[in-house]
Amino acid sequence: RLQAGPCAFFPNFYLADIYPGGFNQRFFGKLIDHSINLGIKSEENENLSWDISASNGFSAIEYSIKNTINPSMGPLSPTDFEPGNLIQEEQQLNVDLVYLWKIPTLSEPLNFAFGSEYRKETYKIEVGDEASWKIGELFDLPVGSNGFQGYSPSQVGENNRSNIAFYFDLEAELNSQLMLGFATRYEDFTDFSDTLDGKISVGYHPIDVISFRAAYSSGFAAPTVGQSHMISTN
């Protein structure tokens, strides 16, 4: 079942019959985004303020590609394809508190912030139409919609991750010129590990028009669920 030779399946098939002057694929993506955020906060207490919030987000892209062909399907191939969709969903809950701790030896109250965050992420790959990934009769020719091969059943799926984090932050003005700060954050992910990071900072303000600031910190950026589970087949 080759395109040429004694076993040819479509012996009279020539791409030029469909696109006499060649072709340039036209790639499209329909974006769908929505989110909702709700929260409540209080600053009634002179020394304590708090903020509680929740959010939900949804983002999707629906792909389409036109003016192309799945060469392996020969003359049976369509020229427009729906190669699949990518979807990201997130839910998040935050609790944040700030306490101003008055210490007689300090010129300003010690700023003590602490809180927690819970987040859940879901990443989906949805299958493209069959012609966008199908291995046609002419399997010696390129497979799938030319320019962007569709997501096949072996690539699609849904993956989830949730994580919880706790943090606290201290900042103190030792006098009118010197400020010190310390912060740390612990985060635990369901799909790989946990991490503990910190930051130390110092600010020096000798005169009104000059200020110096320095910081040392460790950092960690978790890959997104999409980065962890994206599959590409060629």
Coordinates of N, CA and C in Angstrom, one line a residue:
R1 N 0.8 -1.2 0.0 CA 0.0 0.0 0.0 C 0.9 1.2 0.0
L2 N 1.7 1.4 -1.0 CA 2.6 2.5 -1.1 C 2.0 3.5 -2.2
Q3 N 2.6 4.7 -2.2 CA 2.2 5.7 -3.1 C 2.7 5.4 -4.5
A4 N 3.8 4.7 -4.7 CA 4.3 4.4 -6.0 C 4.8 2.9 -6.0
G5 N 5.1 2.4 -7.2 CA 5.6 1.1 -7.3 C 4.5 0.1 -7.6
P6 N 4.8 -1.2 -7.7 CA 3.8 -2.2 -8.1 C 2.7 -2.5 -7.1
C7 N 3.0 -2.1 -5.8 CA 2.0 -2.3 -4.8 C 1.3 -1.0 -4.4
A8 N 1.3 0.0 -5.3 CA 0.7 1.3 -5.0 C -0.8 1.2 -4.8
F9 N -1.3 1.9 -3.7 CA -2.7 1.9 -3.4 C -3.5 2.9 -4.2
F10 N -2.9 4.1 -4.3 CA -3.5 5.1 -5.2 C -2.5 5.5 -6.3
P11 N -2.3 4.7 -7.3 CA -1.3 4.9 -8.3 C -1.4 6.2 -9.0
N12 N -2.6 6.8 -9.1 CA -2.8 8.0 -9.9 C -2.9 9.2 -9.0
F13 N -2.5 9.1 -7.7 CA -2.6 10.2 -6.8 C -1.3 11.1 -6.9
Y14 N -1.6 12.4 -7.1 CA -0.5 13.4 -7.1 C -1.0 14.6 -6.3
L15 N -0.2 15.1 -5.4 CA -0.6 16.2 -4.6 C -0.9 17.4 -5.4
A16 N -0.2 17.6 -6.6 CA -0.4 18.7 -7.4 C -1.8 18.8 -8.0
D17 N -2.5 17.6 -8.0 CA -3.9 17.6 -8.5 C -4.8 18.4 -7.5
I18 N -4.4 18.4 -6.2 CA -5.2 19.1 -5.2 C -4.7 20.5 -5.0
Y19 N -3.4 20.7 -5.0 CA -2.8 22.0 -4.8 C -1.8 22.2 -6.0
P20 N -2.3 22.6 -7.1 CA -1.4 22.8 -8.3 C -0.2 23.7 -8.1
G21 N -0.5 24.8 -7.3 CA 0.6 25.7 -7.0 C 1.3 25.6 -5.6
G22 N 1.1 24.4 -5.0 CA 1.6 24.2 -3.7 C 0.6 24.8 -2.6
F23 N 1.0 24.7 -1.4 CA 0.0 25.2 -0.4 C 0.8 25.8 0.8
N24 N 0.1 26.7 1.5 CA 0.6 27.3 2.8 C -0.5 27.0 3.8
Q25 N -0.2 26.3 4.9 CA -1.2 26.0 5.9 C -1.6 27.3 6.6
R26 N -2.9 27.3 7.0 CA -3.4 28.4 7.7 C -3.9 27.9 9.1
F27 N -3.2 28.3 10.1 CA -3.3 27.8 11.5 C -4.2 28.7 12.3
F28 N -5.1 28.2 13.1 CA -6.0 29.1 13.8 C -6.2 28.5 15.3
G29 N -6.5 29.4 16.2 CA -6.8 28.9 17.5 C -7.9 29.8 18.2
K30 N -8.9 29.2 18.6 CA -10.0 29.9 19.3 C -9.8 29.8 20.8
L31 N -9.6 31.0 21.4 CA -9.3 31.1 22.9 C -10.6 31.3 23.7
I32 N -10.7 30.6 24.8 CA -11.8 30.7 25.7 C -11.2 30.9 27.1
D33 N -11.5 32.0 27.7 CA -10.9 32.3 29.0 C -12.0 32.9 29.9
H34 N -12.1 32.4 31.2 CA -13.0 33.0 32.1 C -12.5 32.7 33.5
S35 N -12.8 33.6 34.4 CA -12.3 33.4 35.8 C -13.3 34.2 36.8
I36 N -13.3 33.7 38.0 CA -14.1 34.4 39.0 C -13.3 34.4 40.3
N37 N -13.3 35.6 41.0 CA -12.6 35.8 42.2 C -13.5 36.3 43.3
L38 N -13.5 35.8 44.5 CA -14.3 36.2 45.6 C -13.4 36.4 46.8
G39 N -13.6 37.4 47.6 CA -12.8 37.5 48.8 C -13.4 38.4 49.8
I40 N -12.9 38.4 51.0 CA -13.3 39.2 52.1 C -12.1 39.6 52.9
K41 N -12.1 40.9 53.4 CA -10.9 41.3 54.2 C -11.4 42.2 55.3
S42 N -10.5 42.4 56.3 CA -10.8 43.3 57.4 C -9.6 44.0 57.8
E43 N -9.8 45.3 58.1 CA -8.7 46.1 58.6 C -9.2 46.9 59.8
E44 N -10.2 46.4 60.5 CA -10.9 47.1 61.6 C -9.9 47.2 62.8
N45 N -9.2 46.1 63.0 CA -8.3 46.1 64.2 C -7.0 46.9 63.8
E46 N -6.6 47.7 64.8 CA -5.5 48.6 64.5 C -4.2 47.8 64.3
N47 N -4.0 46.6 64.9 CA -2.8 45.9 64.7 C -2.9 44.7 63.8
L48 N -4.1 44.2 63.5 CA -4.3 43.0 62.8 C -5.2 43.2 61.6
S49 N -4.8 42.8 60.4 CA -5.6 42.8 59.2 C -5.6 41.4 58.6
W50 N -6.6 41.0 57.9 CA -6.6 39.7 57.3 C -7.4 39.8 56.0
D51 N -7.1 38.8 55.1 CA -7.7 38.7 53.8 C -7.9 37.2 53.4
I52 N -9.1 36.9 53.1 CA -9.4 35.5 52.6 C -10.0 35.6 51.2
S53 N -9.5 34.8 50.3 CA -9.9 34.9 48.9 C -10.0 33.5 48.3
A54 N -10.8 33.4 47.3 CA -10.9 32.1 46.5 C -11.1 32.5 45.0
S55 N -10.5 31.7 44.1 CA -10.6 32.0 42.7 C -10.7 30.7 41.9
N56 N -11.3 30.9 40.7 CA -11.4 29.7 39.8 C -11.1 30.3 38.4
G57 N -10.3 29.6 37.7 CA -9.9 30.1 36.4 C -10.0 28.9 35.3
F58 N -10.3 29.3 34.1 CA -10.5 28.3 33.0 C -9.9 29.0 31.8
S59 N -9.1 28.2 31.1 CA -8.5 28.7 29.8 C -8.4 27.5 28.8
A60 N -8.8 27.7 27.6 CA -8.8 26.7 26.6 C -8.5 27.2 25.3
I61 N -7.8 26.4 24.5 CA -7.5 26.8 23.1 C -8.0 25.6 22.2
E62 N -8.8 26.0 21.2 CA -9.4 25.0 20.3 C -8.7 25.2 18.9
Y63 N -7.9 24.3 18.5 CA -7.1 24.5 17.3 C -7.8 24.1 16.0
S64 N -7.5 24.7 14.9 CA -7.9 24.3 13.6 C -6.9 24.7 12.6
I65 N -6.8 23.9 11.6 CA -5.8 24.2 10.5 C -6.5 23.9 9.2
K66 N -6.2 24.8 8.3 CA -6.9 24.8 7.0 C -5.9 24.9 5.8
N67 N -6.3 24.6 4.6 CA -5.5 24.6 3.4 C -4.3 23.7 3.6
T68 N -4.5 22.5 4.0 CA -3.4 21.6 4.2 C -3.9 20.2 3.8
I69 N -3.2 19.1 4.2 CA -3.6 17.8 3.8 C -2.9 16.8 4.7
N70 N -3.5 15.6 4.9 CA -2.8 14.4 5.5 C -2.3 13.6 4.3
P71 N -1.0 13.7 4.0 CA -0.6 13.0 2.7 C -0.8 11.5 2.7
S72 N -0.7 10.9 3.9 CA -0.9 9.4 4.0 C -2.3 9.0 3.6
M73 N -3.2 9.9 3.6 CA -4.6 9.5 3.2 C -4.9 9.7 1.7
G74 N -3.9 10.3 1.0 CA -4.0 10.5 -0.4 C -5.2 11.3 -0.8
P75 N -6.0 10.9 -1.8 CA -7.1 11.7 -2.2 C -8.3 11.6 -1.3
L76 N -8.2 10.8 -0.3 CA -9.3 10.7 0.7 C -9.2 11.7 1.8
S77 N -8.1 12.4 1.8 CA -7.8 13.4 2.9 C -8.6 14.6 2.8
P78 N -9.2 15.1 3.9 CA -9.8 16.5 3.8 C -8.7 17.5 3.8
T79 N -9.0 18.8 3.6 CA -8.1 19.9 3.6 C -8.2 20.8 4.8
D80 N -9.2 20.6 5.6 CA -9.4 21.3 6.9 C -9.5 20.3 8.0
F81 N -8.8 20.7 9.1 CA -8.8 19.7 10.3 C -9.0 20.4 11.6
E82 N -9.5 19.7 12.6 CA -9.6 20.1 13.9 C -8.6 19.3 14.8
P83 N -7.4 19.7 15.0 CA -6.4 18.8 15.5 C -6.4 18.6 17.1
G84 N -7.4 19.2 17.7 CA -7.5 19.0 19.2 C -7.6 20.3 20.0
N85 N -7.7 20.1 21.3 CA -7.9 21.2 22.2 C -7.0 21.0 23.4
L86 N -6.6 22.1 24.0 CA -5.8 22.1 25.3 C -6.6 22.9 26.3
I87 N -6.8 22.4 27.5 CA -7.6 23.1 28.6 C -6.8 23.1 29.9
Q88 N -6.8 24.3 30.5 CA -6.2 24.4 31.8 C -7.2 25.0 32.8
E89 N -7.4 24.3 34.0 CA -8.3 24.8 35.0 C -7.6 24.9 36.3
E90 N -7.9 26.0 37.1 CA -7.2 26.2 38.4 C -8.2 26.6 39.4
Q91 N -8.1 26.1 40.6 CA -8.8 26.6 41.8 C -7.8 27.0 42.9
Q92 N -8.1 28.1 43.6 CA -7.1 28.6 44.5 C -7.8 29.2 45.7
L93 N -7.3 28.9 46.9 CA -7.8 29.5 48.2 C -6.6 30.1 48.9
N94 N -6.7 31.3 49.4 CA -5.7 32.0 50.1 C -6.2 32.6 51.4
V95 N -5.4 32.5 52.4 CA -5.6 33.2 53.7 C -4.3 33.9 54.1
D96 N -4.5 35.2 54.3 CA -3.3 36.1 54.6 C -3.6 37.0 55.8
L97 N -2.7 37.1 56.7 CA -2.8 37.9 57.8 C -1.6 38.8 58.0
V98 N -1.8 40.0 58.5 CA -0.7 40.9 58.8 C -0.9 41.4 60.3
Y99 N 0.2 41.3 61.1 CA 0.1 41.8 62.5 C 1.2 42.8 62.7
L100 N 0.9 44.0 63.2 CA 1.8 45.0 63.5 C 2.1 44.9 65.0
W101 N 3.4 44.4 65.3 CA 3.8 44.1 66.7 C 4.6 45.3 67.2
K102 N 4.1 46.0 68.2 CA 4.8 47.2 68.7 C 5.8 46.7 69.7
I103 N 7.1 47.0 69.4 CA 8.2 46.7 70.3 C 8.9 48.0 70.7
P104 N 9.0 48.3 72.0 CA 9.5 49.6 72.4 C 10.8 50.0 71.9
T105 N 11.7 49.0 71.6 CA 13.0 49.4 71.2 C 13.1 49.7 69.7
L106 N 12.0 49.5 68.9 CA 12.0 49.8 67.5 C 11.2 51.1 67.2
S107 N 11.7 51.8 66.2 CA 11.1 53.0 65.9 C 9.7 52.8 65.2
E108 N 9.5 51.7 64.6 CA 8.2 51.4 63.9 C 7.8 49.9 64.4
P109 N 6.5 49.6 64.3 CA 6.1 48.3 64.7 C 6.7 47.2 63.8
L110 N 7.0 46.0 64.4 CA 7.5 44.9 63.6 C 6.3 44.4 62.7
N111 N 6.6 44.3 61.4 CA 5.5 43.8 60.5 C 5.7 42.3 60.3
F112 N 4.6 41.6 60.8 CA 4.6 40.2 60.8 C 3.5 39.7 59.9
A113 N 3.8 39.1 58.8 CA 2.8 38.6 57.8 C 2.9 37.1 57.7
F114 N 1.8 36.4 57.7 CA 1.8 35.0 57.6 C 0.5 34.5 56.8
G115 N 0.5 33.3 56.3 CA -0.6 32.9 55.5 C -0.4 31.5 54.9
S116 N -1.5 31.1 54.2 CA -1.5 29.8 53.5 C -2.2 29.9 52.2
E117 N -1.8 28.9 51.3 CA -2.4 28.9 50.0 C -2.7 27.4 49.6
Y118 N -3.8 27.2 49.0 CA -4.1 25.8 48.5 C -4.5 26.0 47.0
R119 N -3.9 25.2 46.1 CA -4.1 25.4 44.7 C -4.3 24.0 44.1
K120 N -5.2 23.9 43.2 CA -5.4 22.7 42.4 C -5.4 23.0 40.9
E121 N -4.6 22.3 40.1 CA -4.5 22.5 38.7 C -4.9 21.3 37.9
T122 N -5.6 21.5 36.8 CA -6.0 20.4 35.9 C -5.7 20.7 34.5
Y123 N -5.0 19.8 33.8 CA -4.6 20.0 32.4 C -5.1 18.9 31.6
K124 N -5.8 19.3 30.5 CA -6.4 18.3 29.6 C -5.9 18.5 28.2
I125 N -5.7 17.3 27.5 CA -5.5 17.3 26.1 C -6.6 16.5 25.5
E126 N -7.4 17.2 24.6 CA -8.5 16.5 23.9 C -8.2 16.1 22.5
V127 N -8.7 15.0 22.1 CA -8.3 14.4 20.8 C -8.8 15.2 19.6
G128 N -7.9 15.2 18.6 CA -8.3 15.8 17.3 C -9.2 14.9 16.5
D129 N -9.7 15.5 15.4 CA -10.5 14.6 14.5 C -9.6 13.6 13.9
E130 N -10.1 12.4 13.6 CA -9.3 11.3 13.2 C -8.4 11.6 12.0
A131 N -8.9 12.3 11.0 CA -8.0 12.6 9.9 C -6.8 13.4 10.2
S132 N -6.8 14.1 11.3 CA -5.6 15.0 11.7 C -4.5 14.1 12.2
W133 N -4.7 12.9 12.6 CA -3.6 12.1 13.1 C -3.5 10.7 12.5
K134 N -4.5 10.3 11.7 CA -4.6 9.0 11.1 C -3.4 8.6 10.2
I135 N -3.0 7.4 10.3 CA -2.0 6.8 9.4 C -2.8 6.2 8.3
G136 N -2.7 6.9 7.1 CA -3.5 6.4 6.0 C -2.9 5.3 5.2
E137 N -3.5 5.0 4.1 CA -3.1 3.9 3.3 C -1.7 4.1 2.7
L138 N -1.3 5.4 2.5 CA 0.0 5.7 1.9 C 1.0 6.0 3.1
F139 N 1.3 4.9 3.8 CA 2.0 5.1 5.0 C 3.5 5.4 4.8
D140 N 3.9 5.4 3.5 CA 5.3 5.9 3.2 C 5.4 7.4 3.1
L141 N 4.2 8.1 3.2 CA 4.2 9.5 3.1 C 4.0 10.1 4.5
P142 N 4.2 11.4 4.7 CA 4.0 12.0 6.0 C 2.6 11.7 6.6
V143 N 2.5 11.6 7.9 CA 1.2 11.2 8.5 C 0.7 12.4 9.3
G144 N -0.6 12.6 9.2 CA -1.3 13.6 10.0 C -1.4 14.9 9.2
S145 N -2.2 15.8 9.7 CA -2.4 17.1 9.1 C -1.1 17.8 9.0
N146 N -0.7 18.1 7.7 CA 0.6 18.7 7.5 C 0.7 20.1 8.1
G147 N 1.8 20.4 8.9 CA 1.9 21.6 9.6 C 1.7 21.6 11.0
F148 N 0.7 20.8 11.4 CA 0.4 20.6 12.8 C -0.4 19.3 13.0
Q149 N 0.2 18.2 13.4 CA -0.4 16.9 13.5 C -1.4 16.9 14.7
G150 N -2.5 16.4 14.5 CA -3.5 16.4 15.6 C -3.1 15.4 16.8
Y151 N -3.8 15.7 17.9 CA -3.6 14.9 19.1 C -4.3 13.5 18.9
S152 N -3.6 12.4 19.0 CA -4.2 11.1 18.8 C -4.7 10.6 20.2
P153 N -5.5 9.5 20.2 CA -5.9 8.9 21.4 C -4.8 8.5 22.4
S154 N -3.6 8.2 21.9 CA -2.5 7.8 22.8 C -1.9 9.0 23.5
Q155 N -2.2 10.3 23.0 CA -1.7 11.5 23.6 C -2.6 12.2 24.6
V156 N -3.9 11.9 24.4 CA -4.8 12.7 25.2 C -5.0 12.2 26.6
G157 N -5.6 13.0 27.5 CA -5.8 12.6 28.9 C -5.9 13.8 29.8
E158 N -6.1 13.6 31.0 CA -6.3 14.6 32.0 C -5.4 14.4 33.2
N159 N -4.7 15.4 33.6 CA -3.7 15.3 34.7 C -4.0 16.4 35.7
N160 N -3.8 16.0 37.0 CA -4.1 16.9 38.1 C -2.9 17.1 39.0
R161 N -2.9 18.2 39.7 CA -1.9 18.5 40.8 C -2.6 19.4 41.8
S162 N -2.3 19.1 43.0 CA -2.7 20.1 44.1 C -1.5 20.3 45.0
N163 N -1.4 21.5 45.5 CA -0.3 21.8 46.5 C -0.8 22.8 47.5
I164 N -0.1 22.7 48.6 CA -0.5 23.6 49.8 C 0.8 24.3 50.2
A165 N 0.7 25.5 50.6 CA 1.9 26.3 51.0 C 1.6 27.1 52.2
F166 N 2.7 27.3 53.0 CA 2.6 28.2 54.2 C 3.8 29.2 54.1
Y167 N 3.6 30.4 54.6 CA 4.7 31.3 54.5 C 4.6 32.3 55.7
F168 N 5.7 32.9 56.1 CA 5.6 34.0 57.0 C 6.8 35.0 56.6
D169 N 6.5 36.2 57.0 CA 7.4 37.3 56.6 C 7.6 38.3 57.8
L170 N 8.8 38.6 58.1 CA 9.1 39.6 59.2 C 9.9 40.8 58.6
E171 N 9.5 42.0 58.9 CA 10.2 43.1 58.5 C 10.2 44.2 59.6
A172 N 11.4 44.6 59.9 CA 11.6 45.5 61.0 C 12.5 46.7 60.7
E173 N 12.0 47.9 61.1 CA 12.8 49.1 60.9 C 13.6 49.3 62.2
L174 N 14.9 49.0 62.2 CA 15.7 49.1 63.4 C 15.8 50.5 63.9
N175 N 15.9 51.4 62.9 CA 15.9 52.9 63.2 C 15.5 53.6 61.9
S176 N 15.6 54.9 61.8 CA 15.1 55.6 60.7 C 15.9 55.4 59.4
Q177 N 17.0 54.7 59.5 CA 17.9 54.5 58.4 C 18.0 53.0 58.0
L178 N 17.8 52.1 58.9 CA 18.1 50.7 58.6 C 16.8 49.8 58.8
M179 N 16.6 49.0 57.8 CA 15.5 48.0 57.8 C 16.0 46.6 57.5
L180 N 15.5 45.6 58.2 CA 15.9 44.2 58.0 C 14.6 43.4 57.7
G181 N 14.7 42.4 56.9 CA 13.6 41.6 56.5 C 14.0 40.1 56.4
F182 N 13.0 39.2 56.7 CA 13.2 37.8 56.6 C 11.9 37.2 56.2
A183 N 12.0 36.2 55.2 CA 10.7 35.6 54.8 C 11.1 34.1 54.4
T184 N 10.1 33.2 54.6 CA 10.3 31.8 54.3 C 9.0 31.3 53.8
R185 N 9.0 30.3 52.9 CA 7.8 29.7 52.4 C 8.1 28.1 52.2
Y186 N 7.1 27.4 52.7 CA 7.1 25.9 52.5 C 6.0 25.5 51.6
E187 N 6.3 24.6 50.6 CA 5.3 24.2 49.7 C 5.4 22.7 49.4
D188 N 4.2 22.1 49.4 CA 4.2 20.6 49.1 C 3.3 20.3 47.9
F189 N 3.9 19.6 46.9 CA 3.2 19.2 45.7 C 2.8 17.8 45.7
T190 N 1.6 17.4 45.2 CA 1.2 16.0 45.3 C 2.0 15.2 44.2
D191 N 2.5 15.8 43.1 CA 3.0 15.0 42.0 C 4.5 14.8 42.1
F192 N 5.3 15.6 42.9 CA 6.7 15.3 42.9 C 7.4 15.5 44.3
S193 N 7.3 16.7 44.9 CA 8.1 16.8 46.1 C 7.6 18.1 46.9
D194 N 8.4 18.4 47.9 CA 8.1 19.7 48.6 C 9.4 20.5 48.6
T195 N 9.2 21.8 49.0 CA 10.4 22.7 49.0 C 10.2 23.7 50.1
L196 N 11.4 24.2 50.6 CA 11.4 25.2 51.6 C 12.4 26.3 51.1
D197 N 11.9 27.5 51.0 CA 12.8 28.6 50.5 C 12.7 29.8 51.4
G198 N 13.8 30.6 51.3 CA 13.8 31.7 52.2 C 14.5 33.0 51.6
K199 N 14.3 34.1 52.3 CA 14.9 35.3 51.7 C 15.3 36.2 52.9
I200 N 16.4 36.8 52.8 CA 16.9 37.8 53.8 C 17.2 39.1 53.0
S201 N 16.7 40.2 53.6 CA 16.9 41.5 52.9 C 17.3 42.6 53.9
V202 N 18.0 43.6 53.4 CA 18.4 44.7 54.2 C 18.3 46.0 53.4
G203 N 17.8 47.0 54.0 CA 17.7 48.3 53.4 C 18.4 49.4 54.2
Y204 N 19.1 50.2 53.5 CA 19.8 51.3 54.2 C 19.5 52.6 53.5
H205 N 19.0 53.6 54.3 CA 18.6 54.9 53.8 C 19.3 56.0 54.5
P206 N 20.5 56.3 54.1 CA 21.4 57.3 54.8 C 20.8 58.7 54.8
I207 N 20.3 59.1 53.6 CA 19.8 60.5 53.5 C 18.5 60.4 52.6
D208 N 17.8 61.4 52.5 CA 16.5 61.4 51.8 C 16.6 61.0 50.4
V209 N 17.6 61.3 49.7 CA 17.7 61.1 48.2 C 18.5 59.8 47.9
I210 N 19.0 59.1 48.8 CA 19.8 57.9 48.6 C 19.3 56.7 49.4
S211 N 19.2 55.6 48.7 CA 18.7 54.4 49.4 C 19.4 53.2 48.8
F212 N 19.8 52.2 49.7 CA 20.5 51.0 49.2 C 19.6 49.8 49.7
R213 N 19.6 48.8 48.9 CA 18.9 47.6 49.3 C 19.6 46.4 48.7
A214 N 19.7 45.3 49.5 CA 20.3 44.1 49.1 C 19.5 42.9 49.6
A215 N 19.5 41.8 48.9 CA 18.7 40.6 49.3 C 19.4 39.3 48.9
Y216 N 19.3 38.3 49.6 CA 19.8 37.0 49.3 C 18.6 36.0 49.5
S217 N 18.3 35.2 48.4 CA 17.2 34.3 48.5 C 17.4 33.0 47.8
S218 N 16.7 32.0 48.1 CA 16.6 30.7 47.4 C 15.3 30.7 46.7
G219 N 15.2 30.0 45.6 CA 13.9 30.0 44.8 C 13.6 28.7 44.2
F220 N 12.3 28.5 43.9 CA 11.9 27.3 43.3 C 10.6 27.6 42.4
A221 N 10.7 27.2 41.2 CA 9.5 27.4 40.3 C 9.1 26.0 39.8
A222 N 8.0 25.5 40.2 CA 7.5 24.2 39.8 C 7.1 24.3 38.3
P223 N 7.4 23.3 37.6 CA 6.8 23.2 36.2 C 5.3 23.1 36.2
T224 N 4.6 23.7 35.3 CA 3.2 23.6 35.2 C 2.8 22.2 34.9
V225 N 1.5 21.9 35.2 CA 1.0 20.5 34.8 C 1.2 20.3 33.3
G226 N 0.9 21.3 32.5 CA 1.1 21.2 31.1 C 2.5 20.9 30.7
Q227 N 3.5 21.5 31.3 CA 4.9 21.2 31.0 C 5.3 19.8 31.4
S228 N 4.7 19.3 32.5 CA 5.0 18.0 33.0 C 4.4 16.9 32.1
H229 N 3.3 17.2 31.5 CA 2.5 16.1 30.8 C 2.2 16.3 29.4
M230 N 2.8 17.4 28.8 CA 2.6 17.6 27.4 C 3.3 16.5 26.6
I231 N 2.6 16.0 25.5 CA 3.2 14.9 24.7 C 3.2 15.4 23.2
S232 N 4.3 15.3 22.6 CA 4.4 15.6 21.1 C 4.9 14.4 20.4
T233 N 4.2 14.0 19.3 CA 4.6 12.9 18.5 C 4.9 13.3 17.1
N234 N 6.0 12.8 16.6 CA 6.4 13.1 15.2 C 6.8 11.7 14.5

